[in-house]
mmCIF file of C-alpha atoms in Angstrom:
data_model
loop_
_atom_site.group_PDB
_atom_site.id
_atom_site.type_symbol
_atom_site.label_atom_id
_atom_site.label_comp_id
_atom_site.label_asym_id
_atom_site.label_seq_id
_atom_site.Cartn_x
_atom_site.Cartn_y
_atom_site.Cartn_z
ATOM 1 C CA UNK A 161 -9.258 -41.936 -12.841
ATOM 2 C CA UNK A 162 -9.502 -42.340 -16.453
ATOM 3 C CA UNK A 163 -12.352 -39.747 -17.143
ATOM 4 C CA UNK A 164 -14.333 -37.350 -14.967
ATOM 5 C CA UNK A 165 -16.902 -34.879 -14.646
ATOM 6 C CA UNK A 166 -18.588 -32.092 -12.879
ATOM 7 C CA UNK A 167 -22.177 -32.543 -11.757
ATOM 8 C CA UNK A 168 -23.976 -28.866 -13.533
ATOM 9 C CA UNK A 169 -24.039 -27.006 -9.879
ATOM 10 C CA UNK A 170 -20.338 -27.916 -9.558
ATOM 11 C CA UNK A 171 -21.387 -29.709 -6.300
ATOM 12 C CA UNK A 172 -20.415 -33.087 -7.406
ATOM 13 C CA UNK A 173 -17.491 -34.703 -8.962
ATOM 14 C CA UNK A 174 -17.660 -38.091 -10.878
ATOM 15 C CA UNK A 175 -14.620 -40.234 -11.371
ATOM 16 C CA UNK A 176 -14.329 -43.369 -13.480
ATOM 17 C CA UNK A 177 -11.631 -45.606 -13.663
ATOM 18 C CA UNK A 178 -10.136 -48.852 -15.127
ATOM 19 C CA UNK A 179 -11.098 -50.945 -11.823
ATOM 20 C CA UNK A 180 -14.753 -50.897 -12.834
ATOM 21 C CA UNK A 181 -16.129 -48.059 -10.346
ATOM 22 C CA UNK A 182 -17.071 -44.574 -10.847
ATOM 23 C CA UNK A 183 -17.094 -42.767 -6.953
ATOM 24 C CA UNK A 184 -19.043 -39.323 -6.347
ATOM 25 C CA UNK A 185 -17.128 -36.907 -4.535
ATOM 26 C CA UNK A 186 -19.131 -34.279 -2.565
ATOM 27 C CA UNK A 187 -17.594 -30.535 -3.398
ATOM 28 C CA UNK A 188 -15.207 -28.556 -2.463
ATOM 29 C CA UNK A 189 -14.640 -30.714 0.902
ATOM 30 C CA UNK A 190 -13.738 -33.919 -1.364
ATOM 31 C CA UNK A 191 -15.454 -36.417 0.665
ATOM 32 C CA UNK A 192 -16.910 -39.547 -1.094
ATOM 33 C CA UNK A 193 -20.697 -39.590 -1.212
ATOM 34 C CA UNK A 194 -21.732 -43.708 -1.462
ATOM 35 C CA UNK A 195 -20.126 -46.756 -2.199
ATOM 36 C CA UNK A 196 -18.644 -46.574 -5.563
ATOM 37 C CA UNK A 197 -20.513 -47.598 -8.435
ATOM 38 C CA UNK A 198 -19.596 -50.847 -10.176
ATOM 39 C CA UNK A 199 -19.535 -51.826 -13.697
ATOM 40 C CA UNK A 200 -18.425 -54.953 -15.632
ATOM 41 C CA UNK A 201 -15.166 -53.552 -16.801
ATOM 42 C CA UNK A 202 -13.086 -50.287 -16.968
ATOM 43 C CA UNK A 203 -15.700 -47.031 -17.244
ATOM 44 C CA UNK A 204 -15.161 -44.881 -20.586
ATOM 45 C CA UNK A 205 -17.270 -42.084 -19.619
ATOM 46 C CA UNK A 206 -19.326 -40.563 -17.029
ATOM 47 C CA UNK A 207 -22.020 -37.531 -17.857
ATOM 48 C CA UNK A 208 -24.487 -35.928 -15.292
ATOM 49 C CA UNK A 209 -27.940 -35.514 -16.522
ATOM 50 C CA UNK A 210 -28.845 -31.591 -17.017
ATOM 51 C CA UNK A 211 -30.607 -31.396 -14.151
ATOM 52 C CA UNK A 212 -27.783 -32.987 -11.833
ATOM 53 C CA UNK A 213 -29.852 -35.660 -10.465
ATOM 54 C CA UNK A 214 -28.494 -38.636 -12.758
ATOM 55 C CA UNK A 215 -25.508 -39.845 -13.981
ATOM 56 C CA UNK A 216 -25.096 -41.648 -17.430
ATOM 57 C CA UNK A 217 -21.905 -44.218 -17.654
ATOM 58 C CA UNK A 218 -19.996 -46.411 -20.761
ATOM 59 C CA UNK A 219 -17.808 -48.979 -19.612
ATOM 60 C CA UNK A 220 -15.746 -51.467 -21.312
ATOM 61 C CA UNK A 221 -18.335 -54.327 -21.056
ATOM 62 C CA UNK A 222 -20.394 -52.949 -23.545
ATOM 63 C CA UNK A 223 -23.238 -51.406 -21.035
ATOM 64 C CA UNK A 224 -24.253 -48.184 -20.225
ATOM 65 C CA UNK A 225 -25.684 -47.535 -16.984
ATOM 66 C CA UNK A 226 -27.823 -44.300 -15.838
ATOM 67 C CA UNK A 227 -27.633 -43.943 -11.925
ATOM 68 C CA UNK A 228 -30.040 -42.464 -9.265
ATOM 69 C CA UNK A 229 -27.292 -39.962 -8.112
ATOM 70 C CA UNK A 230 -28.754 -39.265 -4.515
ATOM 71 C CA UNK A 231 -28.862 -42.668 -3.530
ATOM 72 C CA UNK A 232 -26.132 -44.942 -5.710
ATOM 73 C CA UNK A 233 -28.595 -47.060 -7.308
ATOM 74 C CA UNK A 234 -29.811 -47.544 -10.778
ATOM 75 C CA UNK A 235 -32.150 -45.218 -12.372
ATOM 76 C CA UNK A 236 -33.063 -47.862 -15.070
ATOM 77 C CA UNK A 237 -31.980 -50.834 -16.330
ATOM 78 C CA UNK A 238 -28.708 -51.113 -17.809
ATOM 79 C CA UNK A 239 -28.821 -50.617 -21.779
ATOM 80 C CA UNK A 240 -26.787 -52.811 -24.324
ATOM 81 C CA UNK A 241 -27.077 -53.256 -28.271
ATOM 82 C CA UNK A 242 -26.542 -56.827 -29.473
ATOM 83 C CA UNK A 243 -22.702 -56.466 -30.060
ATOM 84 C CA UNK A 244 -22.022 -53.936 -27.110
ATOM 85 C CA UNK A 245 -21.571 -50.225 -26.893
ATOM 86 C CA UNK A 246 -18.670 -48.106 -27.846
ATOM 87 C CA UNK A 247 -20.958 -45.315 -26.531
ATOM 88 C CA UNK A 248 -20.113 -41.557 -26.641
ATOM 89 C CA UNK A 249 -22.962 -40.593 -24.540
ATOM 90 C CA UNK A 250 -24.586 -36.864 -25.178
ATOM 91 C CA UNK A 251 -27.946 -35.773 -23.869
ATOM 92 C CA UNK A 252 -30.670 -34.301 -25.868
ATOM 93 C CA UNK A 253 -32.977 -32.967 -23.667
ATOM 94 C CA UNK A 254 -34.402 -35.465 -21.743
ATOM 95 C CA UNK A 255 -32.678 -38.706 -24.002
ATOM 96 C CA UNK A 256 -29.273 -39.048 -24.592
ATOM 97 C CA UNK A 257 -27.648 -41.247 -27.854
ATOM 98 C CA UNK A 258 -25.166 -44.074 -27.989
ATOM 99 C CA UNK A 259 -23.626 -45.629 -31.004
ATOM 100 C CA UNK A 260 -23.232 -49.274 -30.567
ATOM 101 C CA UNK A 261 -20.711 -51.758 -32.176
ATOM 102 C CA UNK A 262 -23.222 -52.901 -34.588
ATOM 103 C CA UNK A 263 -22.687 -49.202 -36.000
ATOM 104 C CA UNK A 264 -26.332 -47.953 -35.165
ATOM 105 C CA UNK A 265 -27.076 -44.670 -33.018
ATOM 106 C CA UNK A 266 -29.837 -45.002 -30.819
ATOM 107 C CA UNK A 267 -31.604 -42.963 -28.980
ATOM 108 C CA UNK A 268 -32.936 -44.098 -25.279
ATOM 109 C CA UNK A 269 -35.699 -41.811 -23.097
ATOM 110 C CA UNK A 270 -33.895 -40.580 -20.233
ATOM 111 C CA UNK A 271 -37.673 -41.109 -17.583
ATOM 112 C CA UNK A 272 -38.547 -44.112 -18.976
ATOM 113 C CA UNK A 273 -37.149 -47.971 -19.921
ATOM 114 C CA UNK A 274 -38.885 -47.064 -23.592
ATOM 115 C CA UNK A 275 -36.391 -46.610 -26.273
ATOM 116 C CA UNK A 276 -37.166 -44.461 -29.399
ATOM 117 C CA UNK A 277 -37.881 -45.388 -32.818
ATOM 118 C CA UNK A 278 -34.661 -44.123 -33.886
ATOM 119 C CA UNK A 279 -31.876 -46.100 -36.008
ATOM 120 C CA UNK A 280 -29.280 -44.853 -37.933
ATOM 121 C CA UNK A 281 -26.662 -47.133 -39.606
ATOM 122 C CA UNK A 282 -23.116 -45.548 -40.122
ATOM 123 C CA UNK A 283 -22.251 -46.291 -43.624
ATOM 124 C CA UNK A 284 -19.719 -49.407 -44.221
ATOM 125 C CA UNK A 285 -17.023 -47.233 -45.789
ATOM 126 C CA UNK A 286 -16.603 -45.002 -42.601
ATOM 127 C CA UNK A 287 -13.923 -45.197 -40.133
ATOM 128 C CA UNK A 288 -15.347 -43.743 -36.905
ATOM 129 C CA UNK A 289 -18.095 -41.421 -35.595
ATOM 130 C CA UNK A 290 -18.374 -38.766 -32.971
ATOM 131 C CA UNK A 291 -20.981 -37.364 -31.572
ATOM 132 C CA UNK A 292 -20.613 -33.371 -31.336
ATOM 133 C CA UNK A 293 -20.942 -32.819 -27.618
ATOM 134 C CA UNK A 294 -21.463 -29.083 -27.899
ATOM 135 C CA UNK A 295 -24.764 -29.853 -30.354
ATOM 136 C CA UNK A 296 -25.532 -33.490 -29.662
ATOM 137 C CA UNK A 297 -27.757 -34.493 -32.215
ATOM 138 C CA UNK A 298 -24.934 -33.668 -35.036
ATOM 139 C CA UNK A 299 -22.100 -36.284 -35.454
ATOM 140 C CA UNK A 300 -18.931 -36.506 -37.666
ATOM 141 C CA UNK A 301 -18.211 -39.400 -39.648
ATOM 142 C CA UNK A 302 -15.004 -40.161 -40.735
ATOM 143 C CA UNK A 303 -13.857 -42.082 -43.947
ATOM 144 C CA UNK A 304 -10.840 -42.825 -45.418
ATOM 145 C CA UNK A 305 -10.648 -39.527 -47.770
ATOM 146 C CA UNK A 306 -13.684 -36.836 -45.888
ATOM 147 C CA UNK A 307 -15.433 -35.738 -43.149
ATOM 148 C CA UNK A 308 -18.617 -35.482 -43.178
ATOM 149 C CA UNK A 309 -21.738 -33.667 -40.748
ATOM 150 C CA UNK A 310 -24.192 -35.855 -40.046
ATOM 151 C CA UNK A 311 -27.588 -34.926 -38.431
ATOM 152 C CA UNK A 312 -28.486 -37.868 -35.669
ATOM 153 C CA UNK A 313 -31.980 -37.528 -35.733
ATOM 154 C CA UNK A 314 -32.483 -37.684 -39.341
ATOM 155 C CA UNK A 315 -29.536 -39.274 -40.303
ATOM 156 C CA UNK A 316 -28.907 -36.982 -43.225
ATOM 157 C CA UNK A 317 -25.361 -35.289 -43.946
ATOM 158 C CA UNK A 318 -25.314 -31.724 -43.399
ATOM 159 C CA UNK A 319 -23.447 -29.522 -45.024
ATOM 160 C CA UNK A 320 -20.409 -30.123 -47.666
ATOM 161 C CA UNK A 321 -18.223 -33.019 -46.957
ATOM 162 C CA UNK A 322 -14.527 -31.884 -46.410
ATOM 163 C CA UNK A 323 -12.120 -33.571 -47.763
ATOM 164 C CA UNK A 324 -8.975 -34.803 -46.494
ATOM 165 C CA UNK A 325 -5.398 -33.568 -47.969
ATOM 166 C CA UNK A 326 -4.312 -37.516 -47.646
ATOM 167 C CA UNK A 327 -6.495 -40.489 -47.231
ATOM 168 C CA UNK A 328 -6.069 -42.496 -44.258
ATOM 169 C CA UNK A 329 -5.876 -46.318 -43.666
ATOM 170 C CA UNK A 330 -8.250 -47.983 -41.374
ATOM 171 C CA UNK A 331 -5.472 -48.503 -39.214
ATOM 172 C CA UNK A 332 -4.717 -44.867 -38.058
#
């Protein structure tokens, strides 16, 4: 499995892989629960709701996918931006955030197909992004000579960029 994850009671384990599935294993016997769960490439990430009963996935087709954990089908319809996602999913509550190829955070309602009016464009100049998983409306941006905060749901930096001993090439 390329990535995996504990459902918040520890009674389920998530496991995604490079064939396209993510399977549900019941804990601590380890026996499957469903059919695996199949995506349109290799799954990045898997993340269980707070409350257990969903599971939010990335995978390399560009889609994220929130599934019904209890029976194997989809909570809501898959979500895409126009170029594809090269989502770091984190949860806020009852919405999580992705940041799409087109460079824009969004944020999606986690009980509804809505999405909110939220749309933040990473700056031009900057490298990469990550969203802070431990507070997950902060991100850090990273550009070729700093590191900078960034609030998600304002957009805003926060905080005093730090700057790099040596600046980096987009390549690293």
């Amino acid at each position: 499995a390329n990535t995996a994850a504990f459902s918040p009671d520890g009674t389920l384990l998530a496991t995604a892989s490079a064939d396209a599935t993510v399977r549900l294993w019941e804990m601590p016997s380890g026996k499957p629960r469903l059919s695996p769960l199949t995506h349109g490439g290799g799954v990045r990430s898997v993340q269980f709701t707070a409350d257990g009963r969903r599971l939010l996935t990335n995978s390399a087709d560009g889609v994220a996918r929130m599934w019904d954990v209890s029976t194997g089908g989809l909570a809501q319809e898959p979500i895409s931006s126009p170029r594809g996602l090269r989502a770091d999913l984190a949860q806020l509550g009852g919405e999580f955030l992705t940041v799409g190829e087109d460079r824009t955070v969004r944020r999606w309602s986690v009980s509804s197909h809505g999405i909110q009016p939220l749309r933040l464009a990473f700056p031009p100049d900057a490298l990469r992004w990550q969203i802070d998983r431990d507070t997950a409306d902060i991100g850090w941006v990273l550009y070729r000579d700093r590191l900078q905060k960034l609030d998600l749901l304002s957009g805003r930096p926060v905080g005093e960029a730090r700057w790099l001993p040596a600046t980096l090439n987009s390549g690293q």
